[in-house]
């Protein structure tokens, strides 16, 4: 036996992930169904168009999401929490930049008790003044801690650079803004946006039979479905590319390097994801290998592409020892230019391809993993067939195409460099 | 119900396999029974640093991660006070790659100084990122050092100080490896879309001839019983103050473990817990409060942490916590509270059992504490806890003489 020879491997050319069905509830709200867990569990996810993009005042979306479970016209916050807790369920509302989400995890057997409660909350959340006061205090306390972290400060400035300080994705989350929000603002955001509308959808995953579907329809199918909300915001990217922020904590410097890029609906997007993976999208990436594994400047360095609404951005993020900051920026530039000037060799390319195929398999490994995968496609009006398109793109791509993409999409001089420390 | 097949190789390696036909993937998990509790107080942080070193190449394989990625897999590892755990998750067709990789680094590492130097630097940056350059980053250093006087839980897994990490030598990595990273001190667990009868010969092939090491005696050191209240106050440049109260309680395999876990749940997990209801909802003394147990193998801690509301002092919060605990110990438990906690446990276990990765770790972990039966029966452990047991245990542990209190005061507010 020769221990230096790797065993044979095999990877799929097509992924089968069972059937995703879609039902229209009685109110015509689309509900996607991922059936087939081994345990008697149930997970519900509803995506609302209710994130920062739809705010009438800044920081409203997050505060609103935090308060939805804090009382209805007949139930106090404690009663609601106790009822969900009693059945062992976990429920949460969360606001993102564009979307907002409801998640509920529970046992299938608890649905008859939990669904009516959830519907009551969705129809009748009351945002009591005393709970608003507490929610504001808690939010401010948490934010104050965030602003102590160089990584948080860097992300705030990076978003500002990409979108503009006046844009809903680009404004800074300052504590003081919270004080200006009142109950009417929060209630209005809830009533207008945290509702089913003809641009939102739901996904259920778990062991789902006719009985469970009937219950879901009985309760969620009677909710009102509104017309989708509108808003408009101009992108105002910052002219200045290099942003240095002097922060209190000096031990480590937080670095963000990136630029706007194409969206998931662009034909180059799947290929660009492969390029991103090579650069900084996995543990074996060039940035991680160079800056962590060879030089030891950092605990971690990653790059990612974040598609958001009709735009998107590319970003490299790391925290490095203070004395390594300039050298790290130089190495980032070198790695970007290598992609533009050199062809990737076969060994590295096949490693990246195989790794990404494994990740695709994981993303559809059972209903619970599929729920977030499907959600991310549906937000962009795509479906799970996209997985096999991505798989095809991975199998098809070659070194020439990657070099060409790097030349087209990556331009270090034109990238924002945010340095906080 | 999961069906576990259990084997032991001649060199002492424990093997556990749970076939899960629902997934085309597999998790290969290796647990080594060594953690920061096996360190010397003057040389802390080594078990964790060594975990990093395990990825720096082995006798016959230059790049662990690259080989795994080629097989479509990914991996990670963590070190705790009691154990060091490694796993690979990959397409089940390629399971042999994971076995080949894990076997080679169990056989012998590529002990080289350059790799050690780099990983010392990486871990130093990790220390800075998570402990030194982060608000509240030194809480665990302070709290554990107060709670434990002799037991090695007194320092966190990352290490007591940066200087310890910077001082490790190549010889120490060799000594550590040949003492703790031998097959007889390891548990290999596999959960996913594979068949035991096909995997076993592969395990025998790659691991069978790795020599055993010395047998490792369980740690003899016992933390003496705490008899008087302990208190520490520090001032830090953080946005808000925070209080920690830590109470000694039983070890992981003690008959009271699940009762203790239930106590922590009733007191402080979720928005309907006793402490949240009283201190956040009714009295508005805190913005948040939590209670949990540390979950270590040896004697545990039940920990309460709370952030006061604006203009409320830590002293006021401390007094209110003691009031809630006093009431809890002196009043009968509500049936509904106990039922709630059981429902939570059932939910948690059902979701855990849906995930082959969690299952693989649980298999190895339960084996490491000699309670493999818990893999399928943890639910009945929770069900067996009575209200009387909860009351008795609460009275034993929830008292100031058994408590270490940390006031972490903000200089900003």
PDB file of N, CA and C in Angstrom, chain B residues 193-235:
ATOM      1  N   UNK B 193     -24.339   8.426   3.899  1.00  0.00           N
ATOM      2  CA  UNK B 193     -24.787   7.468   2.904  1.00  0.00           C
ATOM      3  C   UNK B 193     -23.757   6.419   2.560  1.00  0.00           C
ATOM      4  N   UNK B 194     -23.314   5.653   3.555  1.00  0.00           N
ATOM      5  CA  UNK B 194     -22.337   4.582   3.325  1.00  0.00           C
ATOM      6  C   UNK B 194     -22.812   3.299   4.005  1.00  0.00           C
ATOM      7  N   UNK B 195     -22.203   2.181   3.623  1.00  0.00           N
ATOM      8  CA  UNK B 195     -22.516   0.910   4.281  1.00  0.00           C
ATOM      9  C   UNK B 195     -21.321   0.469   5.123  1.00  0.00           C
ATOM     10  N   UNK B 196     -21.596   0.087   6.357  1.00  0.00           N
ATOM     11  CA  UNK B 196     -20.517  -0.300   7.270  1.00  0.00           C
ATOM     12  C   UNK B 196     -19.659  -1.418   6.678  1.00  0.00           C
ATOM     13  N   UNK B 197     -20.318  -2.387   6.042  1.00  0.00           N
ATOM     14  CA  UNK B 197     -19.521  -3.528   5.561  1.00  0.00           C
ATOM     15  C   UNK B 197     -18.574  -3.136   4.422  1.00  0.00           C
ATOM     16  N   UNK B 198     -18.872  -2.018   3.765  1.00  0.00           N
ATOM     17  CA  UNK B 198     -17.948  -1.540   2.731  1.00  0.00           C
ATOM     18  C   UNK B 198     -16.880  -0.603   3.298  1.00  0.00           C
ATOM     19  N   UNK B 199     -17.233   0.105   4.360  1.00  0.00           N
ATOM     20  CA  UNK B 199     -16.308   1.089   4.933  1.00  0.00           C
ATOM     21  C   UNK B 199     -15.277   0.439   5.852  1.00  0.00           C
ATOM     22  N   UNK B 200     -15.715  -0.586   6.593  1.00  0.00           N
ATOM     23  CA  UNK B 200     -14.814  -1.206   7.569  1.00  0.00           C
ATOM     24  C   UNK B 200     -13.489  -1.689   6.988  1.00  0.00           C
ATOM     25  N   UNK B 201     -13.521  -2.396   5.825  1.00  0.00           N
ATOM     26  CA  UNK B 201     -12.234  -2.817   5.255  1.00  0.00           C
ATOM     27  C   UNK B 201     -11.331  -1.627   4.913  1.00  0.00           C
ATOM     28  N   UNK B 202     -11.962  -0.511   4.526  1.00  0.00           N
ATOM     29  CA  UNK B 202     -11.154   0.677   4.207  1.00  0.00           C
ATOM     30  C   UNK B 202     -10.512   1.251   5.472  1.00  0.00           C
ATOM     31  N   UNK B 203     -11.264   1.219   6.555  1.00  0.00           N
ATOM     32  CA  UNK B 203     -10.713   1.708   7.822  1.00  0.00           C
ATOM     33  C   UNK B 203      -9.548   0.812   8.252  1.00  0.00           C
ATOM     34  N   UNK B 204      -9.761  -0.486   8.157  1.00  0.00           N
ATOM     35  CA  UNK B 204      -8.707  -1.440   8.520  1.00  0.00           C
ATOM     36  C   UNK B 204      -7.462  -1.192   7.659  1.00  0.00           C
ATOM     37  N   UNK B 205      -7.700  -0.954   6.362  1.00  0.00           N
ATOM     38  CA  UNK B 205      -6.599  -0.742   5.419  1.00  0.00           C
ATOM     39  C   UNK B 205      -5.751   0.476   5.808  1.00  0.00           C
ATOM     40  N   UNK B 206      -6.383   1.583   6.109  1.00  0.00           N
ATOM     41  CA  UNK B 206      -5.626   2.814   6.335  1.00  0.00           C
ATOM     42  C   UNK B 206      -5.199   3.011   7.793  1.00  0.00           C
ATOM     43  N   UNK B 207      -5.988   2.533   8.741  1.00  0.00           N
ATOM     44  CA  UNK B 207      -5.675   2.784  10.156  1.00  0.00           C
ATOM     45  C   UNK B 207      -5.066   1.576  10.872  1.00  0.00           C
ATOM     46  N   UNK B 208      -5.252   0.362  10.269  1.00  0.00           N
ATOM     47  CA  UNK B 208      -4.950  -0.880  10.977  1.00  0.00           C
ATOM     48  C   UNK B 208      -3.535  -0.984  11.516  1.00  0.00           C
ATOM     49  N   UNK B 209      -2.544  -0.457  10.773  1.00  0.00           N
ATOM     50  CA  UNK B 209      -1.159  -0.673  11.227  1.00  0.00           C
ATOM     51  C   UNK B 209      -0.562   0.548  11.934  1.00  0.00           C
ATOM     52  N   UNK B 210      -1.395   1.483  12.332  1.00  0.00           N
ATOM     53  CA  UNK B 210      -0.854   2.621  13.099  1.00  0.00           C
ATOM     54  C   UNK B 210      -0.607   2.151  14.537  1.00  0.00           C
ATOM     55  N   UNK B 211       0.622   2.340  15.037  1.00  0.00           N
ATOM     56  CA  UNK B 211       0.908   1.811  16.380  1.00  0.00           C
ATOM     57  C   UNK B 211       0.134   2.533  17.494  1.00  0.00           C
ATOM     58  N   UNK B 212      -0.185   1.787  18.531  1.00  0.00           N
ATOM     59  CA  UNK B 212      -0.834   2.384  19.711  1.00  0.00           C
ATOM     60  C   UNK B 212       0.166   3.220  20.480  1.00  0.00           C
ATOM     61  N   UNK B 213      -0.357   4.023  21.376  1.00  0.00           N
ATOM     62  CA  UNK B 213       0.502   4.806  22.262  1.00  0.00           C
ATOM     63  C   UNK B 213       0.270   4.397  23.699  1.00  0.00           C
ATOM     64  N   UNK B 214       0.850   5.152  24.612  1.00  0.00           N
ATOM     65  CA  UNK B 214       0.640   4.851  26.038  1.00  0.00           C
ATOM     66  C   UNK B 214      -0.831   5.040  26.384  1.00  0.00           C
ATOM     67  N   UNK B 215      -1.302   4.326  27.384  1.00  0.00           N
ATOM     68  CA  UNK B 215      -2.686   4.587  27.779  1.00  0.00           C
ATOM     69  C   UNK B 215      -2.703   5.853  28.637  1.00  0.00           C
ATOM     70  N   UNK B 216      -3.731   6.633  28.439  1.00  0.00           N
ATOM     71  CA  UNK B 216      -3.821   7.938  29.096  1.00  0.00           C
ATOM     72  C   UNK B 216      -4.726   7.812  30.317  1.00  0.00           C
ATOM     73  N   UNK B 217      -4.179   8.120  31.451  1.00  0.00           N
ATOM     74  CA  UNK B 217      -4.977   8.078  32.682  1.00  0.00           C
ATOM     75  C   UNK B 217      -5.914   9.278  32.715  1.00  0.00           C
ATOM     76  N   UNK B 218      -7.136   9.076  33.201  1.00  0.00           N
ATOM     77  CA  UNK B 218      -8.026  10.239  33.357  1.00  0.00           C
ATOM     78  C   UNK B 218      -7.406  11.236  34.337  1.00  0.00           C
ATOM     79  N   UNK B 219      -7.715  12.495  34.123  1.00  0.00           N
ATOM     80  CA  UNK B 219      -7.167  13.555  34.960  1.00  0.00           C
ATOM     81  C   UNK B 219      -7.564  13.333  36.424  1.00  0.00           C
ATOM     82  N   UNK B 220      -6.572  13.341  37.313  1.00  0.00           N
ATOM     83  CA  UNK B 220      -6.880  13.052  38.722  1.00  0.00           C
ATOM     84  C   UNK B 220      -7.282  14.301  39.485  1.00  0.00           C
ATOM     85  N   UNK B 221      -6.943  15.440  38.943  1.00  0.00           N
ATOM     86  CA  UNK B 221      -7.112  16.677  39.697  1.00  0.00           C
ATOM     87  C   UNK B 221      -8.586  17.032  39.896  1.00  0.00           C
ATOM     88  N   UNK B 222      -8.948  17.353  41.134  1.00  0.00           N
ATOM     89  CA  UNK B 222     -10.340  17.704  41.473  1.00  0.00           C
ATOM     90  C   UNK B 222     -10.380  19.112  42.028  1.00  0.00           C
ATOM     91  N   UNK B 223     -11.328  19.887  41.563  1.00  0.00           N
ATOM     92  CA  UNK B 223     -11.510  21.219  42.124  1.00  0.00           C
ATOM     93  C   UNK B 223     -12.135  21.075  43.515  1.00  0.00           C
ATOM     94  N   UNK B 224     -11.478  21.654  44.563  1.00  0.00           N
ATOM     95  CA  UNK B 224     -12.082  21.547  45.900  1.00  0.00           C
ATOM     96  C   UNK B 224     -13.416  22.289  45.965  1.00  0.00           C
ATOM     97  N   UNK B 225     -14.261  21.830  46.861  1.00  0.00           N
ATOM     98  CA  UNK B 225     -15.586  22.435  46.999  1.00  0.00           C
ATOM     99  C   UNK B 225     -15.467  23.893  47.432  1.00  0.00           C
ATOM    100  N   UNK B 226     -16.181  24.753  46.760  1.00  0.00           N
ATOM    101  CA  UNK B 226     -16.174  26.175  47.119  1.00  0.00           C
ATOM    102  C   UNK B 226     -17.028  26.373  48.377  1.00  0.00           C
ATOM    103  N   UNK B 227     -16.502  27.144  49.316  1.00  0.00           N
ATOM    104  CA  UNK B 227     -17.242  27.301  50.573  1.00  0.00           C
ATOM    105  C   UNK B 227     -17.590  28.749  50.891  1.00  0.00           C
ATOM    106  N   UNK B 228     -17.010  29.691  50.160  1.00  0.00           N
ATOM    107  CA  UNK B 228     -17.328  31.103  50.427  1.00  0.00           C
ATOM    108  C   UNK B 228     -17.520  31.837  49.111  1.00  0.00           C
ATOM    109  N   UNK B 229     -18.355  32.864  49.133  1.00  0.00           N
ATOM    110  CA  UNK B 229     -18.625  33.642  47.923  1.00  0.00           C
ATOM    111  C   UNK B 229     -17.325  34.256  47.398  1.00  0.00           C
ATOM    112  N   UNK B 230     -17.192  34.301  46.073  1.00  0.00           N
ATOM    113  CA  UNK B 230     -16.013  34.952  45.462  1.00  0.00           C
ATOM    114  C   UNK B 230     -16.500  36.126  44.625  1.00  0.00           C
ATOM    115  N   UNK B 231     -15.654  37.149  44.563  1.00  0.00           N
ATOM    116  CA  UNK B 231     -16.089  38.372  43.904  1.00  0.00           C
ATOM    117  C   UNK B 231     -14.917  39.070  43.236  1.00  0.00           C
ATOM    118  N   UNK B 232     -15.133  39.557  42.031  1.00  0.00           N
ATOM    119  CA  UNK B 232     -14.111  40.339  41.340  1.00  0.00           C
ATOM    120  C   UNK B 232     -14.789  41.479  40.601  1.00  0.00           C
ATOM    121  N   UNK B 233     -14.189  42.668  40.706  1.00  0.00           N
ATOM    122  CA  UNK B 233     -14.712  43.803  39.954  1.00  0.00           C
ATOM    123  C   UNK B 233     -13.593  44.365  39.096  1.00  0.00           C
ATOM    124  N   UNK B 234     -13.876  44.567  37.795  1.00  0.00           N
ATOM    125  CA  UNK B 234     -12.884  45.201  36.914  1.00  0.00           C
ATOM    126  C   UNK B 234     -13.551  46.360  36.182  1.00  0.00           C
ATOM    127  N   UNK B 235     -12.741  47.299  35.736  1.00  0.00           N
ATOM    128  CA  UNK B 235     -13.238  48.406  34.920  1.00  0.00           C
ATOM    129  C   UNK B 235     -12.644  48.281  33.525  1.00  0.00           C
TER     130      UNK B 235
END
